[in-house]
């Protein structure tokens, strides 16, 4: 618990630094577990006052309904402003052109996101990314500088010696800020258990029709129907991470609460994205390429 106290204190310090030094921040809130942790940290940093920033979500139109319902309910419960910008609108405007209707929309979120940042003039954007998730995210600073085109250059980042942060940006530039960079998946679940943080139901074990594609389980949905030869079975699964339905896979699990998930997490040797994000396996949609183009 002392370890969690240290991580919590660091994250709260980072949030307060942004509130003190940046003029127009925003917190990305998708309804996922990491962004739910960010909300709890923001409560501890700023309550009983209102958050000094709105919440924002870039909706791909391919989200699990349980997660969207939770997103809206949690924002309403907190009484905080939630901005939603839709990738569907970017498609209608001709800003996004899909190659086929069923492809993953993750790679296109950057366009809608950068348009929203420009629309509102945000100069700092809180995200729930962690360094243990993926090798490109391990290169991130806590305060990640983005140029006037919203792009990330890992070789053009600022030193953060002694946890001192340089937040100065010119008009059109902004910072992505990651208060839980130093947390692991285990830390997140231990904090969720300690703080009794509510989450969408799909994070916990439930029975769902799935089929096997390579080494991954894929949930049966209108967007992800089984192909010829892929047999459907109903088993107990949970989601370690949530995102676009077309690229988010569940894992077999009987863990129905946070404590059981902690035990499963301690035993696994596969990262959450390595096990459950199908689009991260292709070079074309690699995380580093997407990040350089403006992804979360």
Coordinates of C-alpha atoms in Angstrom, one line a residue:
X1 CA 0.0 0.0 0.0
X2 CA 2.9 2.4 0.6
X3 CA 3.9 1.8 -3.0
X4 CA 0.4 2.8 -4.2
X5 CA 0.5 5.9 -1.9
X6 CA 3.7 7.0 -3.6
X7 CA 2.2 6.5 -7.1
X8 CA -1.0 8.3 -6.1
X9 CA 1.0 11.2 -4.7
X10 CA 3.1 11.5 -7.8
X11 CA 0.0 11.5 -10.1
X12 CA -1.8 14.1 -8.0
X13 CA 1.3 16.3 -8.1
X14 CA 1.4 16.0 -12.0
X15 CA -2.3 16.9 -12.2
X16 CA -1.8 20.0 -10.0
X17 CA 1.2 21.0 -12.0
X18 CA -0.9 21.0 -15.2
X19 CA -3.7 22.9 -13.5
X20 CA -1.2 25.6 -12.2
X21 CA 0.9 26.0 -15.4
X22 CA -1.4 25.3 -18.4
X23 CA -4.2 27.5 -19.4
X24 CA -6.7 25.1 -21.1
X25 CA -6.2 21.4 -20.2
X26 CA -8.6 18.4 -20.8
X27 CA -8.7 14.8 -19.5
X28 CA -9.3 12.0 -22.0
X29 CA -12.0 9.7 -20.5
X30 CA -13.1 6.7 -22.5
X31 CA -14.8 4.7 -19.7
X32 CA -11.8 2.3 -19.6
X33 CA -10.1 1.3 -16.4
X34 CA -7.0 3.6 -16.7
X35 CA -9.2 6.6 -17.4
X36 CA -11.4 5.6 -14.5
X37 CA -8.3 5.7 -12.3
X38 CA -7.5 9.2 -13.6
X39 CA -10.9 10.4 -12.6
X40 CA -10.4 9.1 -9.0
X41 CA -7.0 10.9 -8.9
X42 CA -8.6 14.1 -10.2
X43 CA -11.2 13.8 -7.4
X44 CA -8.4 13.6 -4.8
X45 CA -6.5 16.4 -6.5
X46 CA -9.3 18.9 -6.8
X47 CA -12.4 18.0 -4.8
X48 CA -14.5 19.5 -3.3
X49 CA -14.2 22.0 -6.2
X50 CA -14.9 21.2 -9.8
X51 CA -12.2 19.8 -12.0
X52 CA -10.3 22.7 -13.7
X53 CA -10.8 20.9 -17.0
X54 CA -13.5 19.1 -19.0
X55 CA -13.5 15.4 -19.9
X56 CA -13.3 14.3 -23.6
X57 CA -13.8 11.1 -25.5
X58 CA -13.1 10.4 -29.2
X59 CA -15.9 7.9 -30.1
X60 CA -15.0 5.6 -32.9
X61 CA -18.5 4.3 -33.3
X62 CA -17.2 0.8 -32.7
X63 CA -17.1 0.9 -28.9
X64 CA -18.7 -1.7 -26.6
X65 CA -22.1 -0.4 -25.4
X66 CA -21.3 -1.3 -21.8
X67 CA -18.3 1.1 -21.9
X68 CA -20.2 4.0 -23.5
X69 CA -23.0 3.6 -20.9
X70 CA -20.5 3.6 -18.1
X71 CA -18.7 6.7 -19.6
X72 CA -21.9 8.7 -19.7
X73 CA -23.1 7.6 -16.2
X74 CA -19.8 8.3 -14.5
X75 CA -19.5 11.8 -16.0
X76 CA -23.0 12.6 -14.9
X77 CA -22.4 11.2 -11.4
X78 CA -19.4 13.5 -11.1
X79 CA -21.2 16.5 -12.5
X80 CA -18.3 17.2 -14.9
X81 CA -18.6 18.4 -18.5
X82 CA -18.0 15.6 -21.1
X83 CA -17.1 16.5 -24.6
X84 CA -17.6 13.7 -27.2
X85 CA -16.3 14.0 -30.7
X86 CA -17.2 11.2 -33.2
X87 CA -15.1 9.6 -35.9
X88 CA -18.4 9.1 -37.8
X89 CA -18.5 12.9 -38.2
X90 CA -15.0 13.0 -39.5
X91 CA -16.0 10.3 -42.1
X92 CA -19.1 12.4 -43.2
X93 CA -16.8 15.4 -43.6
X94 CA -14.4 13.5 -45.8
X95 CA -11.6 13.9 -43.2
X96 CA -11.4 10.1 -42.8
X97 CA -11.7 7.6 -45.6
X98 CA -12.1 4.0 -44.7
X99 CA -10.7 1.3 -47.0
X100 CA -13.4 -1.1 -46.0
X101 CA -16.4 -0.8 -43.6
X102 CA -15.2 -3.4 -41.0
X103 CA -11.6 -2.3 -40.6
X104 CA -10.3 -1.1 -37.2
X105 CA -10.9 2.6 -36.7
X106 CA -8.1 3.0 -34.1
X107 CA -5.6 4.2 -36.7
X108 CA -8.0 7.0 -37.7
X109 CA -8.8 8.4 -34.3
X110 CA -5.8 10.8 -34.5
X111 CA -7.6 12.9 -37.1
X112 CA -10.7 13.4 -35.0
X113 CA -8.6 13.9 -31.9
X114 CA -6.4 16.6 -33.4
X115 CA -9.4 18.4 -34.9
X116 CA -11.0 18.4 -31.4
X117 CA -7.8 19.7 -29.7
X118 CA -7.7 22.5 -32.3
X119 CA -11.4 23.3 -32.0
X120 CA -11.1 23.9 -28.2
X121 CA -7.5 25.1 -28.1
X122 CA -6.4 22.6 -25.5
X123 CA -2.7 23.1 -24.5
X124 CA -2.5 20.0 -22.2
X125 CA -4.3 16.6 -22.5
X126 CA -4.3 14.1 -19.7
X127 CA -4.1 10.5 -20.9
X128 CA -4.1 7.1 -19.1
X129 CA -1.2 5.6 -21.0
X130 CA 1.4 3.6 -19.0
X131 CA 5.0 2.7 -19.9
X132 CA 4.5 -1.0 -19.3
X133 CA 1.8 -1.3 -22.0
X134 CA 3.9 -1.2 -25.1
X135 CA 7.4 -0.5 -26.2
X136 CA 6.5 2.8 -28.0
X137 CA 4.8 4.1 -24.8
X138 CA 7.9 3.2 -22.8
X139 CA 9.6 6.0 -24.7
X140 CA 7.2 8.6 -23.5
X141 CA 8.0 11.4 -21.0
X142 CA 5.4 12.2 -18.4
X143 CA 4.9 15.5 -20.3
X144 CA 5.0 14.6 -23.9
X145 CA 5.5 17.5 -26.3
X146 CA 3.4 17.6 -29.5
X147 CA 4.2 20.1 -32.3
X148 CA 1.9 22.4 -34.1
X149 CA 0.8 19.5 -36.3
X150 CA 0.0 17.4 -33.2
X151 CA 2.8 15.0 -33.9
X152 CA 5.2 13.2 -31.5
X153 CA 8.9 13.0 -32.1
X154 CA 10.6 10.8 -29.5
X155 CA 13.9 12.5 -30.2
X156 CA 12.5 16.0 -29.6
X157 CA 11.3 15.7 -26.0
X158 CA 12.3 17.7 -22.9
X159 CA 14.3 16.4 -20.0
X160 CA 12.4 15.7 -16.7
X161 CA 15.2 15.8 -14.2
X162 CA 14.2 15.7 -10.6
X163 CA 10.5 15.6 -11.7
X164 CA 10.7 19.2 -13.0
X165 CA 8.4 19.7 -16.0
X166 CA 8.7 22.3 -18.8
X167 CA 5.1 23.1 -19.9
X168 CA 5.8 26.0 -22.2
X169 CA 4.3 25.7 -25.6
X170 CA 3.6 28.0 -28.5
X171 CA 0.2 28.5 -30.0
X172 CA -1.0 25.4 -31.7
X173 CA 1.4 23.1 -29.8
X174 CA 0.3 21.1 -26.8
X175 CA 1.4 18.5 -24.2
X176 CA 0.1 15.0 -23.7
X177 CA 0.4 14.4 -19.9
X178 CA 0.5 10.9 -18.5
X179 CA 0.1 10.9 -14.7
X180 CA 0.1 7.1 -14.4
X181 CA 3.1 6.5 -16.6
X182 CA 5.0 4.8 -13.9
X183 CA 2.1 2.5 -12.9
X184 CA 1.8 -1.1 -14.1
X185 CA -1.3 -3.1 -14.8
X186 CA -1.0 -4.7 -11.4
X187 CA -0.7 -1.2 -9.8
X188 CA -3.9 -0.1 -11.6
X189 CA -5.9 -3.2 -10.4
X190 CA -4.6 -2.9 -6.8
X191 CA -5.6 0.8 -6.8
X192 CA -9.0 -0.1 -8.2
X193 CA -9.5 -2.7 -5.5
X194 CA -8.3 -0.3 -2.7
X195 CA -10.4 2.6 -3.9
X196 CA -13.4 0.5 -4.9
X197 CA -13.5 2.2 -8.3
X198 CA -16.5 1.3 -10.4
X199 CA -15.8 -0.1 -13.9
X200 CA -17.7 -1.3 -17.0
X201 CA -19.0 -4.8 -16.4
X202 CA -17.0 -6.3 -19.3
X203 CA -13.8 -6.0 -17.3
X204 CA -15.0 -8.8 -15.1
X205 CA -15.7 -12.5 -16.0
X206 CA -18.9 -13.1 -17.8
X207 CA -20.1 -15.7 -20.4
X208 CA -19.9 -14.5 -24.0
X209 CA -20.0 -16.2 -27.4
X210 CA -16.5 -16.1 -28.9
X211 CA -14.4 -17.8 -31.6
X212 CA -10.7 -18.4 -31.9
X213 CA -8.6 -16.6 -34.5
X214 CA -5.0 -17.5 -34.3
X215 CA -4.0 -17.3 -30.6
X216 CA -6.7 -14.8 -29.8
X217 CA -10.3 -15.0 -28.7
X218 CA -12.7 -12.8 -30.6
X219 CA -16.1 -11.7 -29.3
X220 CA -19.0 -12.4 -31.7
X221 CA -20.6 -9.1 -32.6
X222 CA -22.1 -7.5 -35.7
X223 CA -18.7 -6.0 -36.5
X224 CA -16.7 -9.2 -35.8
X225 CA -18.7 -12.2 -37.2
X226 CA -16.9 -15.5 -37.4
X227 CA -15.4 -16.5 -40.7
X228 CA -15.9 -19.8 -42.5
X229 CA -14.5 -22.6 -40.4
X230 CA -14.4 -20.5 -37.1
X231 CA -16.5 -22.3 -34.5
X232 CA -18.5 -20.3 -32.0
X233 CA -18.3 -21.3 -28.3
X234 CA -19.7 -19.7 -25.2
X235 CA -17.1 -19.4 -22.4
X236 CA -16.3 -17.3 -19.4
X237 CA -14.1 -14.3 -20.5
X238 CA -13.2 -10.8 -19.4
X239 CA -11.5 -7.9 -21.2
X240 CA -8.1 -6.7 -19.9
X241 CA -8.3 -3.5 -22.1
X242 CA -11.2 -2.1 -24.0
X243 CA -11.3 -0.2 -27.3
X244 CA -12.5 -0.6 -30.9
X245 CA -14.6 -3.8 -31.1
X246 CA -12.9 -4.9 -34.3
X247 CA -9.5 -5.1 -32.6
X248 CA -10.1 -5.8 -28.9
X249 CA -10.0 -9.4 -27.8
X250 CA -11.1 -10.9 -24.5
X251 CA -9.2 -13.5 -22.5
X252 CA -10.5 -16.6 -20.9
X253 CA -11.1 -15.9 -17.2
X254 CA -13.2 -16.7 -14.2
X255 CA -12.1 -13.6 -12.3
X256 CA -15.3 -11.8 -11.2
X257 CA -13.9 -9.2 -9.0
X258 CA -10.8 -7.0 -8.6
X259 CA -9.1 -9.3 -6.1
X260 CA -9.4 -12.3 -8.4
X261 CA -8.1 -10.2 -11.3
X262 CA -5.1 -9.2 -9.2
X263 CA -4.3 -12.9 -8.7
X264 CA -4.6 -13.6 -12.5
X265 CA -2.5 -10.6 -13.3
X266 CA 0.3 -11.8 -11.0
X267 CA 0.4 -15.1 -12.9
X268 CA 0.3 -13.9 -16.5
X269 CA 3.4 -13.4 -18.6
X270 CA 1.7 -11.6 -21.5
X271 CA 1.1 -7.9 -21.6
X272 CA -2.5 -6.7 -21.8
X273 CA -2.0 -5.2 -25.2
X274 CA 0.0 -8.2 -26.4
X275 CA -2.8 -10.5 -25.5
X276 CA -5.8 -8.5 -26.5
X277 CA -5.1 -5.8 -29.1
X278 CA -5.2 -7.4 -32.5
X279 CA -4.2 -4.3 -34.4
X280 CA -0.9 -3.9 -32.5
X281 CA 0.4 -7.0 -34.2
X282 CA 0.7 -5.4 -37.7
X283 CA 3.5 -3.1 -38.7
X284 CA 1.2 -0.8 -40.6
X285 CA -0.8 0.0 -37.5
X286 CA 2.1 -0.1 -35.0
X287 CA 1.7 2.0 -31.9
X288 CA 4.8 4.1 -32.6
X289 CA 3.6 5.1 -36.1
X290 CA 0.2 6.0 -34.8
X291 CA 1.7 8.0 -31.9
X292 CA 3.9 10.0 -34.3
X293 CA 0.8 10.9 -36.3
X294 CA -1.0 12.2 -33.2
X295 CA -2.6 9.1 -31.5
X296 CA -3.3 9.0 -27.8

